[in-house]
Coordinates of C-alpha atoms and ligand atoms in Angstrom, one line a residue:
X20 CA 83.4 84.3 94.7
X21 CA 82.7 86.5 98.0
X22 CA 80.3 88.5 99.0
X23 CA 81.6 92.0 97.3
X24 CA 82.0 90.0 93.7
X25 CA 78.7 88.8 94.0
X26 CA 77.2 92.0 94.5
X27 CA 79.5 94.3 92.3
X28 CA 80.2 91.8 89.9
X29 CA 83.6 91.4 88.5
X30 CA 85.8 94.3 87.6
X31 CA 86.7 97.2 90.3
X32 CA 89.0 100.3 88.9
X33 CA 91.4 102.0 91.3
X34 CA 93.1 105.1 90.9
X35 CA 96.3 105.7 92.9
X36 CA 96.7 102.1 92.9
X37 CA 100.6 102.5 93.0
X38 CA 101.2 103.5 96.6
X39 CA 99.5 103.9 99.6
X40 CA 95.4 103.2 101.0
X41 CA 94.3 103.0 97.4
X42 CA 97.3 100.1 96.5
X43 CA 96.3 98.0 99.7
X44 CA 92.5 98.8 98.4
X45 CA 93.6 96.7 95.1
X46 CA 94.9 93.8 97.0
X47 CA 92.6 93.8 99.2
X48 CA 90.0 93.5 96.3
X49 CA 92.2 91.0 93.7
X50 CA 92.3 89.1 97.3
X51 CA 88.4 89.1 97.0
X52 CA 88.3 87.9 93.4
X53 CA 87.9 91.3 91.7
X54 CA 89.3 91.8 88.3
X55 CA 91.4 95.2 88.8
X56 CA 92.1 98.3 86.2
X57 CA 94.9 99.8 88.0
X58 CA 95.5 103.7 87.3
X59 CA 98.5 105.7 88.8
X60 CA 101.2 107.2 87.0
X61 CA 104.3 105.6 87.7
X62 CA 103.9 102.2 85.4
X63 CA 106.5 100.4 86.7
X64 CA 105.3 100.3 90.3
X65 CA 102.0 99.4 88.7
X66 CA 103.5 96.2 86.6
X67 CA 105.0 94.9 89.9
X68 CA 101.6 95.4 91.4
X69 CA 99.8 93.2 88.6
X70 CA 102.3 91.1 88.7
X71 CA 102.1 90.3 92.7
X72 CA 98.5 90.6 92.6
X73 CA 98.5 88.0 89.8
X74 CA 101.0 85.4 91.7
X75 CA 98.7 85.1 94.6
X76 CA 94.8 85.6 92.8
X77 CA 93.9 84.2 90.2
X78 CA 92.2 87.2 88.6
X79 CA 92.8 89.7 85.3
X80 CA 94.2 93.1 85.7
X81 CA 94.8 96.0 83.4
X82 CA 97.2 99.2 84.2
X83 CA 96.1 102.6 82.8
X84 CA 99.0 104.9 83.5
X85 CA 98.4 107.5 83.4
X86 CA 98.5 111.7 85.1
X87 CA 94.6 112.2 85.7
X88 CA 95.3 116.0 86.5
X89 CA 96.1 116.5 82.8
X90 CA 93.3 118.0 80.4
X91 CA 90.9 115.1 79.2
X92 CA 92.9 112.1 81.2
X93 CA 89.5 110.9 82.9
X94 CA 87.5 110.8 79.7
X95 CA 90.7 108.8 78.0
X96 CA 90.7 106.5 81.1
X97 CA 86.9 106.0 80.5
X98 CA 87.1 105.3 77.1
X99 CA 89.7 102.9 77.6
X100 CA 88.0 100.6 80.0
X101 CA 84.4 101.4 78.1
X102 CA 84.6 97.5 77.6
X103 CA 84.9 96.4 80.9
X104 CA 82.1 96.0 83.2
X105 CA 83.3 97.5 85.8
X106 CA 81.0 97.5 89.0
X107 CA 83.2 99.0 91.7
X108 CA 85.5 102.2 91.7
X109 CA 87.5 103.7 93.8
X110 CA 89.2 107.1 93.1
X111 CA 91.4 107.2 95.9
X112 CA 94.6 109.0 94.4
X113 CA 94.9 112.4 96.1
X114 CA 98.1 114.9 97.6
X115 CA 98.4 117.4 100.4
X116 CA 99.4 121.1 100.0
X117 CA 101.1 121.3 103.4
X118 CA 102.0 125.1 104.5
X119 CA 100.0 128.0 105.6
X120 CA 97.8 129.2 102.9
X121 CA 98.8 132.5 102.1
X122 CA 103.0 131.1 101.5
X123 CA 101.8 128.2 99.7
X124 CA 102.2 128.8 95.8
X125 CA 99.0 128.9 94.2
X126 CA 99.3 126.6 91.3
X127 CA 100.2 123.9 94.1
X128 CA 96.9 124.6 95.7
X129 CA 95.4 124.4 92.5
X130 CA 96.8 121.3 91.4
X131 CA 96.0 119.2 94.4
X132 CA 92.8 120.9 94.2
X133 CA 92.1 119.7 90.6
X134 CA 93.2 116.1 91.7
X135 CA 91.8 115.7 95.2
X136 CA 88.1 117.4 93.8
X137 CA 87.7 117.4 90.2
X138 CA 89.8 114.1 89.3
X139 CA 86.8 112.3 91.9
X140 CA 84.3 114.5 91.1
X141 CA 84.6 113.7 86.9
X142 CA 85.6 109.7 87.5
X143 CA 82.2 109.2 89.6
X144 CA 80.5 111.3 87.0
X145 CA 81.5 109.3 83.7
X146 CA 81.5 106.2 85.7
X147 CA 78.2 106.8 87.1
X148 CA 75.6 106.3 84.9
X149 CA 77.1 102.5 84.1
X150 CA 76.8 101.9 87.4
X151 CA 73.2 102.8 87.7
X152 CA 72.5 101.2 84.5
X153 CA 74.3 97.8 86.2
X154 CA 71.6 98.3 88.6
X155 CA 74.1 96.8 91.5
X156 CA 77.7 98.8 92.1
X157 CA 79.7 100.5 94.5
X158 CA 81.7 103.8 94.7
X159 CA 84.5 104.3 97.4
X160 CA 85.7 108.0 97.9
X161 CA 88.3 108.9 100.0
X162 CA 87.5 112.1 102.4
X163 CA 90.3 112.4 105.7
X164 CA 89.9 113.0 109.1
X165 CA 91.0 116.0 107.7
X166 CA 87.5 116.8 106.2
X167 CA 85.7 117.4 109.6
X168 CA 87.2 120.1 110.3
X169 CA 89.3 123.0 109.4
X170 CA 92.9 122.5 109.7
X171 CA 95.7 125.4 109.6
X172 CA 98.3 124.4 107.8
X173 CA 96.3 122.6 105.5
X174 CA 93.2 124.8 104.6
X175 CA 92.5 124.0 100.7
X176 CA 93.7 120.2 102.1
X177 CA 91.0 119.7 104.7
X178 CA 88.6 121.7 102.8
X179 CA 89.2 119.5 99.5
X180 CA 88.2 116.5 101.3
X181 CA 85.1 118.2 103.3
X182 CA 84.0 118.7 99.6
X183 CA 84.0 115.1 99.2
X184 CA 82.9 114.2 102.4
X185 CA 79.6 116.0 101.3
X186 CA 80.0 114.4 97.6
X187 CA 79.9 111.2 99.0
X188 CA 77.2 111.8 102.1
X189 CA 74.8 112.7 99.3
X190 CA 75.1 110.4 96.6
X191 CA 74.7 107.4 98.8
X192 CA 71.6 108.9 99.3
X193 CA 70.5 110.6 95.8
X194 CA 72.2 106.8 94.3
X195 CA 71.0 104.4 96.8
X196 CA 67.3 103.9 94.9
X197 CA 69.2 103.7 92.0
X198 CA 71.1 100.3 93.3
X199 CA 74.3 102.3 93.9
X200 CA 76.0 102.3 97.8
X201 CA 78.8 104.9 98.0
X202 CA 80.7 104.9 100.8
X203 CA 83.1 107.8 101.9
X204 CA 86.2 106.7 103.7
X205 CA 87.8 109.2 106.1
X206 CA 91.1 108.2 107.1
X207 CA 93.2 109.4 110.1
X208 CA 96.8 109.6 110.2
X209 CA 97.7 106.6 107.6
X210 CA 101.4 105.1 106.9
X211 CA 102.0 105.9 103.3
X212 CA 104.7 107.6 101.6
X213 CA 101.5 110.7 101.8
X214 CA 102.2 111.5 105.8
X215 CA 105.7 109.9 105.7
X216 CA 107.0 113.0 103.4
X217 CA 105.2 115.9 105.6
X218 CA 107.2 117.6 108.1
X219 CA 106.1 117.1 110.8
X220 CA 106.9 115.4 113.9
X221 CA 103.7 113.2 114.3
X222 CA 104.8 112.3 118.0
X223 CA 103.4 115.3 118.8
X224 CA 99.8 114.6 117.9
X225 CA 97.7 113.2 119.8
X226 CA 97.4 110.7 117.0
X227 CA 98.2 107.1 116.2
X228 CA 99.1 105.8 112.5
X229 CA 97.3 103.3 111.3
X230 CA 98.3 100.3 108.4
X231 CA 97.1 101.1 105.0
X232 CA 95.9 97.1 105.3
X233 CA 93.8 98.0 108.1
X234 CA 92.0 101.3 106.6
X235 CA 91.6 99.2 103.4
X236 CA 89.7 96.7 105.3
X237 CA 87.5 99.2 107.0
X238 CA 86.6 100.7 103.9
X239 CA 85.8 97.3 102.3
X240 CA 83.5 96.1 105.4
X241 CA 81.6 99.0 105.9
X242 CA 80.9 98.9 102.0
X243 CA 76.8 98.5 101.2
X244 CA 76.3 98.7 105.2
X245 CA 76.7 102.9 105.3
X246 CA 77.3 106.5 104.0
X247 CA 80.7 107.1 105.9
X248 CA 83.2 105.5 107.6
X249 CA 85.9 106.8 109.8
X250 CA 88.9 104.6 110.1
X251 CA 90.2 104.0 113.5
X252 CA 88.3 104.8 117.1
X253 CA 90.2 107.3 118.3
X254 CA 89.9 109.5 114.9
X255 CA 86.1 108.3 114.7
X256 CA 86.1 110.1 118.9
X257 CA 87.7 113.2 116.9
X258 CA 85.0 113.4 114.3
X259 CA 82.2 112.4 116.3
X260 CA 82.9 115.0 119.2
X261 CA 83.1 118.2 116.6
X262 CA 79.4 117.8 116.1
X263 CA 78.8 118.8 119.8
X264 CA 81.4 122.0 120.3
X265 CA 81.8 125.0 118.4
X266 CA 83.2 124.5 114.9
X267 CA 86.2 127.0 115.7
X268 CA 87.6 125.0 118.7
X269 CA 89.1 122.0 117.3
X270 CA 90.2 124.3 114.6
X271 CA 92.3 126.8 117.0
X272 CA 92.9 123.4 118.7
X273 CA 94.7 121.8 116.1
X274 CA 96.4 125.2 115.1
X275 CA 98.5 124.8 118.3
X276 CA 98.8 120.7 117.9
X277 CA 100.0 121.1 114.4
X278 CA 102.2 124.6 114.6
X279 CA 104.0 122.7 117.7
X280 CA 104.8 119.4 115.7
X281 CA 106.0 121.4 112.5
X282 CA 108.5 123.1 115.1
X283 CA 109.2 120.3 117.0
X284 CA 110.1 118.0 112.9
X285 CA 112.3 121.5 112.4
X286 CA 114.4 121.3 115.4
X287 CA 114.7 117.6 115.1
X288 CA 116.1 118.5 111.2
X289 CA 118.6 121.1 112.5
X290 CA 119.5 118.8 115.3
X291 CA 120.6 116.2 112.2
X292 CA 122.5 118.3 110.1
Ligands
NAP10 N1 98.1 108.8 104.4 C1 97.3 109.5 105.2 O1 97.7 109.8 106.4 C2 95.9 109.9 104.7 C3 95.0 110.4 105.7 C4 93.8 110.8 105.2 C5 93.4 110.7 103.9 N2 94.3 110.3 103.0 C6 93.9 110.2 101.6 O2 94.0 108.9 101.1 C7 94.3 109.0 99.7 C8 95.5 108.1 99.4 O3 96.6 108.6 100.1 P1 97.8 107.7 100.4 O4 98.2 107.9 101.8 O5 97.6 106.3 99.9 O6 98.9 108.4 99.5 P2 100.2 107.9 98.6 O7 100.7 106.7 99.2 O8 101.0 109.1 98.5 O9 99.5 107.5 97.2 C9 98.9 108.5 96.4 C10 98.6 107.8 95.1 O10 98.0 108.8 94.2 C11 98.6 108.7 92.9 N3 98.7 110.0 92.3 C12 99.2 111.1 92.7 N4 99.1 112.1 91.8 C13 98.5 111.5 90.7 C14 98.2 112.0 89.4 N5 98.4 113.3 89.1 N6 97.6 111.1 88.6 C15 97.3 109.8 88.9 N7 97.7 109.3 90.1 C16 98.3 110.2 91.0 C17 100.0 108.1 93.3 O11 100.6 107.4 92.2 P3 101.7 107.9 91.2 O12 102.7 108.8 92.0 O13 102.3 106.7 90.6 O14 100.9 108.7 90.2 C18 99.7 107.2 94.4 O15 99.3 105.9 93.9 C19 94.5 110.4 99.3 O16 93.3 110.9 98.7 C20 94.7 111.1 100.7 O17 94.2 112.4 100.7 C21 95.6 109.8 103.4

């Protein structure tokens, strides 16, 4: 048993456990003797997963595929882990909406919206009051770097995960009497198939990708310990120095980082073809 086990107990759900931060998180956690519900869509990824996960732990798993932006999908997921007493979860699946606000189409907005807000909001909310009632769990949300700040090029993005940033910060606080610790994880720049697909030319930020194995295991330590955690030092220097400069300067800041790496990507594209 470790220390997380001992203190959530055995079963931990993760959403977006098919790819990416939230698919390390699972390992990470079957590594730690967790019991696992896995929930993404794509159920053959997930089968491998359970199946890899189950070769080197010796713990129980259970896929829910399943698209959580469709009408009711949280409540079904709910219902179908109702007999599992499930101490840990973390709602990590989420998208970006790349491109400047007004040429994005709105039902894109309004579909990562739904899944990077509502999907989290509704999982912590149906799972919550078991948790409380368990008297001892944990809830990890996943904000971004992103979420400190505004960021052109991905306004509904970044503001999408200040909404859980803010979420998070004040549950840990309105939960923590009630035996709950939520933690908000703010990743930077990550290496998942999430940044891979943007275009952009990332050289060109003053940014450094980390592992999804590393921003796992940030999120898992700082578990229980405090509200937020940002993932990396250099993107915890970028959060904490916003605090003490006017909001719009990073902002009009990272409109000229990010505008020059989309154009940099696009000659590097026509360059190739
Ligand atoms: N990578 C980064 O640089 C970075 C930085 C900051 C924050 N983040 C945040 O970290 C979280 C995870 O990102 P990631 O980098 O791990 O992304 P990823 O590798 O693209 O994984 C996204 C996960 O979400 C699942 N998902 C997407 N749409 C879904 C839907 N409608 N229903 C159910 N599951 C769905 C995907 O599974 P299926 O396709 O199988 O459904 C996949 O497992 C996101 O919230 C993201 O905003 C990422």
């Amino acid at each position: 048993m470790s220390s997380l086990t001992n203190k959530y107990g055995q079963w931990a759900l993760v959403t977006g456990a098919s790819s990416g931060i939230g698919k390390e998180i699972a390992r990470q956690l079957a590594s730690k003797g967790f019991n696992l519900v896995l929930v993404a869509r794509r159920k053959k990824i997930l089968d491998e997963l359970a199946c890899d996960i189950k070769i080197n732990n010796r713990v129980e798993t259970l896929i829910v595929a399943s698209d959580l932006s469709r009408p009711g999908a949280v409540k079904a997921l709910y219902d179908s882990v109702s007999k599992l007493d499930i101490g840990l979860i973390v709602p990590a699946a989420g998208v970006d909406a790349m491109g400047r606000f007004l040429e994005k189409d709105y039902t894109d907005l309004e579909s990562m919206l739904l899944l990077n807000i509502l999907v989290p909001t509704e999982i912590t909310h149906i799972f919550g009051q078991n948790m409380v009632n368990r008297k001892r769990s944990g809830i990890i949300l996943i904000s971004s770097l992103f979420g400190y700040q505004g960021i052109p090029n991905f306004a509904a993005y970044a503001a999408s995960k200040a909404y859980i940033l803010t979420l998070g910060e004040t549950l840990n606080v309105e939960l923590a009497h009630q035996g709950v610790d939520v933690l908000v994880l703010s990743p930077g720049l990550t290496d998942t198939p999430f940044s891979q697909k943007m275009d952009i030319d990332f050289s060109k930020l003053p940014m450094y990708a980390q592992r999804p194995e590393t921003v796992a295991r940030t999120a898992l330590n700082a578990l229980g310990k405090k509200p937020t955690v940002v993932s990396g030092w250099l993107n915890k220097i970028y959060a904490w120095e916003n605090r003490f400069i006017p909001r719009a300067w990073p902002v009009m800041l990272f409109c000229f980082l990010i505008n020059r790496a989309i154009k940099a990507h696009a000659s590097k594209k026509q360059v190739t073809t």
